[in-house]
Amino acid sequence: MDYGLCLPNYPDGASTEGIEAAASVVERLGWSTVWTTDHVLVPHEDASEYGHIYDAILTLAWVGARHPGIRLGTSVIVVPQRNAVVLAKELATLDSLSGGRVIAGVGIGWNEREYGNLAAADRFHVRGAYLDETIRLWRHLWSGATEPFQGRFHAIEDFVSSPLPIQSP
């Protein structure tokens, strides 16, 4: 049996002390993984639950530097709210710097108003297709390929993507 813990990177316990305490418990108990929850800019009606939330990837980077034996997971990161290439770079960098400890849990989200707050309202009703294409794009980039990539949402021609994740895409 493998255990992990969702870090308190949002409301209850969302502080450096709370996050550190949770990661320390995971390490002390010999559990394998810590996880972060993701929201960026929620509307007021969701503020009580997600208004104060530390960034999912930066929180994992901070914990990963402090606890080198723990795997680092997103549960889940709302991919269509972000630039897919920038997110690929962030995840690959975190995996490379952490020695191959990243688990990327991905999803499409549910909060249409949050999409609007992030200038991604046009992606809300096609978010599943955006996520599918993003995964194909990441696999392309993380394979070390330099051939062009053409999709519905992304077209890249002349590029080098590095560092690559340590883990196989």
PDB file of C-alpha atoms in Angstrom:
ATOM      1  CA  MET A   1       0.000   0.000   0.000  1.00  0.00           C
ATOM      2  CA  ASP A   2       1.290   3.455  -0.935  1.00  0.00           C
ATOM      3  CA  TYR A   3       0.185   6.598   0.916  1.00  0.00           C
ATOM      4  CA  GLY A   4       0.344  10.287   0.177  1.00  0.00           C
ATOM      5  CA  LEU A   5      -1.126  13.489   1.572  1.00  0.00           C
ATOM      6  CA  CYS A   6      -2.761  16.523  -0.013  1.00  0.00           C
ATOM      7  CA  LEU A   7      -0.846  19.504   1.328  1.00  0.00           C
ATOM      8  CA  PRO A   8      -2.791  22.327   2.949  1.00  0.00           C
ATOM      9  CA  ASN A   9      -1.957  24.805   0.182  1.00  0.00           C
ATOM     10  CA  TYR A  10      -5.457  26.260   0.470  1.00  0.00           C
ATOM     11  CA  PRO A  11      -7.615  27.606   3.295  1.00  0.00           C
ATOM     12  CA  ASP A  12      -7.240  25.506   6.422  1.00  0.00           C
ATOM     13  CA  GLY A  13      -3.548  25.323   7.226  1.00  0.00           C
ATOM     14  CA  ALA A  14      -2.480  27.289   4.139  1.00  0.00           C
ATOM     15  CA  SER A  15       0.737  28.747   5.485  1.00  0.00           C
ATOM     16  CA  THR A  16       4.403  27.912   5.281  1.00  0.00           C
ATOM     17  CA  GLU A  17       4.129  26.355   8.732  1.00  0.00           C
ATOM     18  CA  GLY A  18       1.093  24.243   7.796  1.00  0.00           C
ATOM     19  CA  ILE A  19       2.604  23.042   4.525  1.00  0.00           C
ATOM     20  CA  GLU A  20       5.925  22.232   6.201  1.00  0.00           C
ATOM     21  CA  ALA A  21       4.183  20.359   9.037  1.00  0.00           C
ATOM     22  CA  ALA A  22       2.212  18.242   6.554  1.00  0.00           C
ATOM     23  CA  ALA A  23       5.309  17.428   4.475  1.00  0.00           C
ATOM     24  CA  SER A  24       7.219  16.523   7.630  1.00  0.00           C
ATOM     25  CA  VAL A  25       4.460  14.095   8.655  1.00  0.00           C
ATOM     26  CA  VAL A  26       4.603  12.442   5.225  1.00  0.00           C
ATOM     27  CA  GLU A  27       8.355  12.078   5.539  1.00  0.00           C
ATOM     28  CA  ARG A  28       8.231  10.823   9.147  1.00  0.00           C
ATOM     29  CA  LEU A  29       5.576   8.193   8.339  1.00  0.00           C
ATOM     30  CA  GLY A  30       7.458   6.988   5.276  1.00  0.00           C
ATOM     31  CA  TRP A  31       4.652   7.920   2.908  1.00  0.00           C
ATOM     32  CA  SER A  32       5.613   8.527  -0.704  1.00  0.00           C
ATOM     33  CA  THR A  33       3.874  11.598  -2.056  1.00  0.00           C
ATOM     34  CA  VAL A  34       2.536  15.068  -1.370  1.00  0.00           C
ATOM     35  CA  TRP A  35      -0.148  16.618  -3.546  1.00  0.00           C
ATOM     36  CA  THR A  36      -1.332  20.171  -4.218  1.00  0.00           C
ATOM     37  CA  THR A  37      -4.708  21.528  -5.231  1.00  0.00           C
ATOM     38  CA  ASP A  38      -5.001  24.105  -8.011  1.00  0.00           C
ATOM     39  CA  HIS A  39      -6.973  27.307  -8.450  1.00  0.00           C
ATOM     40  CA  VAL A  40      -5.635  30.664  -9.577  1.00  0.00           C
ATOM     41  CA  LEU A  41      -8.225  33.457  -9.493  1.00  0.00           C
ATOM     42  CA  VAL A  42     -11.646  32.342  -8.308  1.00  0.00           C
ATOM     43  CA  PRO A  43     -14.737  34.585  -8.128  1.00  0.00           C
ATOM     44  CA  HIS A  44     -15.891  35.933  -4.750  1.00  0.00           C
ATOM     45  CA  GLU A  45     -18.523  33.199  -4.329  1.00  0.00           C
ATOM     46  CA  ASP A  46     -15.733  30.576  -4.122  1.00  0.00           C
ATOM     47  CA  ALA A  47     -13.384  32.640  -1.962  1.00  0.00           C
ATOM     48  CA  SER A  48     -14.165  30.856   1.314  1.00  0.00           C
ATOM     49  CA  GLU A  49     -12.834  27.599  -0.112  1.00  0.00           C
ATOM     50  CA  TYR A  50     -10.252  28.661  -2.720  1.00  0.00           C
ATOM     51  CA  GLY A  51      -9.607  32.383  -2.207  1.00  0.00           C
ATOM     52  CA  HIS A  52      -6.333  31.868  -0.346  1.00  0.00           C
ATOM     53  CA  ILE A  53      -4.367  29.219  -2.207  1.00  0.00           C
ATOM     54  CA  TYR A  54      -0.666  28.806  -2.809  1.00  0.00           C
ATOM     55  CA  ASP A  55       0.348  28.033  -6.392  1.00  0.00           C
ATOM     56  CA  ALA A  56       0.408  24.276  -6.986  1.00  0.00           C
ATOM     57  CA  ILE A  57       3.746  24.007  -8.802  1.00  0.00           C
ATOM     58  CA  LEU A  58       5.659  26.556  -6.732  1.00  0.00           C
ATOM     59  CA  THR A  59       4.459  24.897  -3.530  1.00  0.00           C
ATOM     60  CA  LEU A  60       5.754  21.555  -4.796  1.00  0.00           C
ATOM     61  CA  ALA A  61       9.094  23.127  -5.730  1.00  0.00           C
ATOM     62  CA  TRP A  62       9.431  24.557  -2.220  1.00  0.00           C
ATOM     63  CA  VAL A  63       8.494  21.268  -0.542  1.00  0.00           C
ATOM     64  CA  GLY A  64      10.664  19.261  -2.928  1.00  0.00           C
ATOM     65  CA  ALA A  65      13.741  21.300  -2.047  1.00  0.00           C
ATOM     66  CA  ARG A  66      13.094  20.801   1.670  1.00  0.00           C
ATOM     67  CA  HIS A  67      12.130  17.101   1.510  1.00  0.00           C
ATOM     68  CA  PRO A  68      14.211  15.312  -1.136  1.00  0.00           C
ATOM     69  CA  GLY A  69      12.699  11.873  -0.491  1.00  0.00           C
ATOM     70  CA  ILE A  70       9.081  12.798  -1.230  1.00  0.00           C
ATOM     71  CA  ARG A  71       7.412  12.573  -4.654  1.00  0.00           C
ATOM     72  CA  LEU A  72       5.566  15.701  -5.814  1.00  0.00           C
ATOM     73  CA  GLY A  73       2.072  15.565  -7.337  1.00  0.00           C
ATOM     74  CA  THR A  74      -0.565  17.936  -8.627  1.00  0.00           C
ATOM     75  CA  SER A  75      -4.103  16.835  -7.893  1.00  0.00           C
ATOM     76  CA  VAL A  76      -5.156  18.236 -10.352  1.00  0.00           C
ATOM     77  CA  ILE A  77      -3.727  21.175 -12.251  1.00  0.00           C
ATOM     78  CA  VAL A  78      -6.325  22.882 -14.439  1.00  0.00           C
ATOM     79  CA  VAL A  79      -4.431  22.722 -17.716  1.00  0.00           C
ATOM     80  CA  PRO A  80      -6.753  24.690 -20.056  1.00  0.00           C
ATOM     81  CA  GLN A  81      -6.411  27.777 -17.838  1.00  0.00           C
ATOM     82  CA  ARG A  82      -2.711  27.954 -18.687  1.00  0.00           C
ATOM     83  CA  ASN A  83      -0.333  28.276 -21.586  1.00  0.00           C
ATOM     84  CA  ALA A  84       0.482  24.655 -22.441  1.00  0.00           C
ATOM     85  CA  VAL A  85       4.101  25.286 -23.457  1.00  0.00           C
ATOM     86  CA  VAL A  86       4.890  27.305 -20.314  1.00  0.00           C
ATOM     87  CA  LEU A  87       3.278  24.614 -18.168  1.00  0.00           C
ATOM     88  CA  ALA A  88       5.317  21.930 -19.976  1.00  0.00           C
ATOM     89  CA  LYS A  89       8.465  23.906 -19.173  1.00  0.00           C
ATOM     90  CA  GLU A  90       7.489  24.309 -15.510  1.00  0.00           C
ATOM     91  CA  LEU A  91       6.724  20.609 -15.049  1.00  0.00           C
ATOM     92  CA  ALA A  92       9.858  19.488 -16.915  1.00  0.00           C
ATOM     93  CA  THR A  93      11.996  21.882 -14.885  1.00  0.00           C
ATOM     94  CA  LEU A  94      10.494  20.693 -11.598  1.00  0.00           C
ATOM     95  CA  ASP A  95      10.982  17.050 -12.598  1.00  0.00           C
ATOM     96  CA  SER A  96      14.581  17.708 -13.636  1.00  0.00           C
ATOM     97  CA  LEU A  97      15.484  19.733 -10.533  1.00  0.00           C
ATOM     98  CA  SER A  98      13.780  17.264  -8.187  1.00  0.00           C
ATOM     99  CA  GLY A  99      15.471  14.186  -9.612  1.00  0.00           C
ATOM    100  CA  GLY A 100      12.400  12.803 -11.381  1.00  0.00           C
ATOM    101  CA  ARG A 101       9.855  13.053  -8.559  1.00  0.00           C
ATOM    102  CA  VAL A 102       6.927  14.804 -10.308  1.00  0.00           C
ATOM    103  CA  ILE A 103       3.483  13.300 -10.849  1.00  0.00           C
ATOM    104  CA  ALA A 104       1.344  15.549 -13.042  1.00  0.00           C
ATOM    105  CA  GLY A 105      -2.320  15.060 -12.252  1.00  0.00           C
ATOM    106  CA  VAL A 106      -4.266  17.028 -14.845  1.00  0.00           C
ATOM    107  CA  GLY A 107      -7.870  18.060 -15.336  1.00  0.00           C
ATOM    108  CA  ILE A 108     -10.196  20.518 -17.029  1.00  0.00           C
ATOM    109  CA  GLY A 109     -11.731  22.404 -14.097  1.00  0.00           C
ATOM    110  CA  TRP A 110     -15.326  23.372 -13.465  1.00  0.00           C
ATOM    111  CA  ASN A 111     -15.364  27.097 -12.744  1.00  0.00           C
ATOM    112  CA  GLU A 112     -16.326  29.015 -15.879  1.00  0.00           C
ATOM    113  CA  ARG A 113     -15.898  32.381 -14.164  1.00  0.00           C
ATOM    114  CA  GLU A 114     -12.359  31.498 -13.125  1.00  0.00           C
ATOM    115  CA  TYR A 115     -11.568  30.808 -16.787  1.00  0.00           C
ATOM    116  CA  GLY A 116     -12.857  34.307 -17.573  1.00  0.00           C
ATOM    117  CA  ASN A 117     -10.713  35.821 -14.824  1.00  0.00           C
ATOM    118  CA  LEU A 118      -7.675  34.218 -16.473  1.00  0.00           C
ATOM    119  CA  ALA A 119      -8.449  35.463 -19.999  1.00  0.00           C
ATOM    120  CA  ALA A 120      -9.219  31.885 -21.027  1.00  0.00           C
ATOM    121  CA  ALA A 121     -13.021  32.097 -21.329  1.00  0.00           C
ATOM    122  CA  ASP A 122     -12.815  30.932 -24.955  1.00  0.00           C
ATOM    123  CA  ARG A 123     -11.353  27.616 -23.761  1.00  0.00           C
ATOM    124  CA  PHE A 124     -14.044  26.705 -21.237  1.00  0.00           C
ATOM    125  CA  HIS A 125     -16.402  24.909 -23.642  1.00  0.00           C
ATOM    126  CA  VAL A 126     -13.522  23.175 -25.465  1.00  0.00           C
ATOM    127  CA  ARG A 127     -11.437  22.442 -22.376  1.00  0.00           C
ATOM    128  CA  GLY A 128     -11.456  18.665 -22.889  1.00  0.00           C
ATOM    129  CA  ALA A 129     -10.095  19.012 -26.415  1.00  0.00           C
ATOM    130  CA  TYR A 130      -7.522  21.549 -25.175  1.00  0.00           C
ATOM    131  CA  LEU A 131      -6.335  19.120 -22.494  1.00  0.00           C
ATOM    132  CA  ASP A 132      -6.103  16.211 -24.954  1.00  0.00           C
ATOM    133  CA  GLU A 133      -4.021  18.277 -27.347  1.00  0.00           C
ATOM    134  CA  THR A 134      -1.853  19.627 -24.533  1.00  0.00           C
ATOM    135  CA  ILE A 135      -0.951  16.092 -23.464  1.00  0.00           C
ATOM    136  CA  ARG A 136       0.044  15.287 -27.072  1.00  0.00           C
ATOM    137  CA  LEU A 137       2.102  18.497 -27.177  1.00  0.00           C
ATOM    138  CA  TRP A 138       3.845  17.680 -23.887  1.00  0.00           C
ATOM    139  CA  ARG A 139       4.741  14.195 -25.096  1.00  0.00           C
ATOM    140  CA  HIS A 140       6.163  15.740 -28.250  1.00  0.00           C
ATOM    141  CA  LEU A 141       8.214  18.332 -26.364  1.00  0.00           C
ATOM    142  CA  TRP A 142       9.354  15.934 -23.644  1.00  0.00           C
ATOM    143  CA  SER A 143      10.516  13.348 -26.178  1.00  0.00           C
ATOM    144  CA  GLY A 144      13.235  15.750 -27.288  1.00  0.00           C
ATOM    145  CA  ALA A 145      11.642  16.132 -30.721  1.00  0.00           C
ATOM    146  CA  THR A 146      12.368  19.263 -32.733  1.00  0.00           C
ATOM    147  CA  GLU A 147       9.908  18.590 -35.538  1.00  0.00           C
ATOM    148  CA  PRO A 148       6.998  21.033 -35.847  1.00  0.00           C
ATOM    149  CA  PHE A 149       3.808  20.409 -33.887  1.00  0.00           C
ATOM    150  CA  GLN A 150       0.469  21.403 -35.363  1.00  0.00           C
ATOM    151  CA  GLY A 151      -2.822  21.136 -33.536  1.00  0.00           C
ATOM    152  CA  ARG A 152      -6.101  22.967 -33.139  1.00  0.00           C
ATOM    153  CA  PHE A 153      -4.791  25.184 -30.327  1.00  0.00           C
ATOM    154  CA  HIS A 154      -1.014  25.032 -30.711  1.00  0.00           C
ATOM    155  CA  ALA A 155       1.385  25.407 -33.616  1.00  0.00           C
ATOM    156  CA  ILE A 156       5.115  25.459 -32.999  1.00  0.00           C
ATOM    157  CA  GLU A 157       7.730  25.301 -35.732  1.00  0.00           C
ATOM    158  CA  ASP A 158      11.252  26.288 -34.743  1.00  0.00           C
ATOM    159  CA  PHE A 159      12.049  25.325 -31.147  1.00  0.00           C
ATOM    160  CA  VAL A 160      14.269  23.575 -28.679  1.00  0.00           C
ATOM    161  CA  SER A 161      12.678  22.402 -25.443  1.00  0.00           C
ATOM    162  CA  SER A 162      15.041  21.803 -22.551  1.00  0.00           C
ATOM    163  CA  PRO A 163      15.482  20.640 -19.884  1.00  0.00           C
ATOM    164  CA  LEU A 164      13.630  17.427 -20.466  1.00  0.00           C
ATOM    165  CA  PRO A 165      11.958  15.672 -17.568  1.00  0.00           C
ATOM    166  CA  ILE A 166      14.056  12.938 -16.026  1.00  0.00           C
ATOM    167  CA  GLN A 167      11.088  10.569 -16.163  1.00  0.00           C
ATOM    168  CA  SER A 168      10.075   9.135 -19.490  1.00  0.00           C
ATOM    169  CA  PRO A 169       7.201  11.092 -21.031  1.00  0.00           C
TER     170      PRO A 169
END
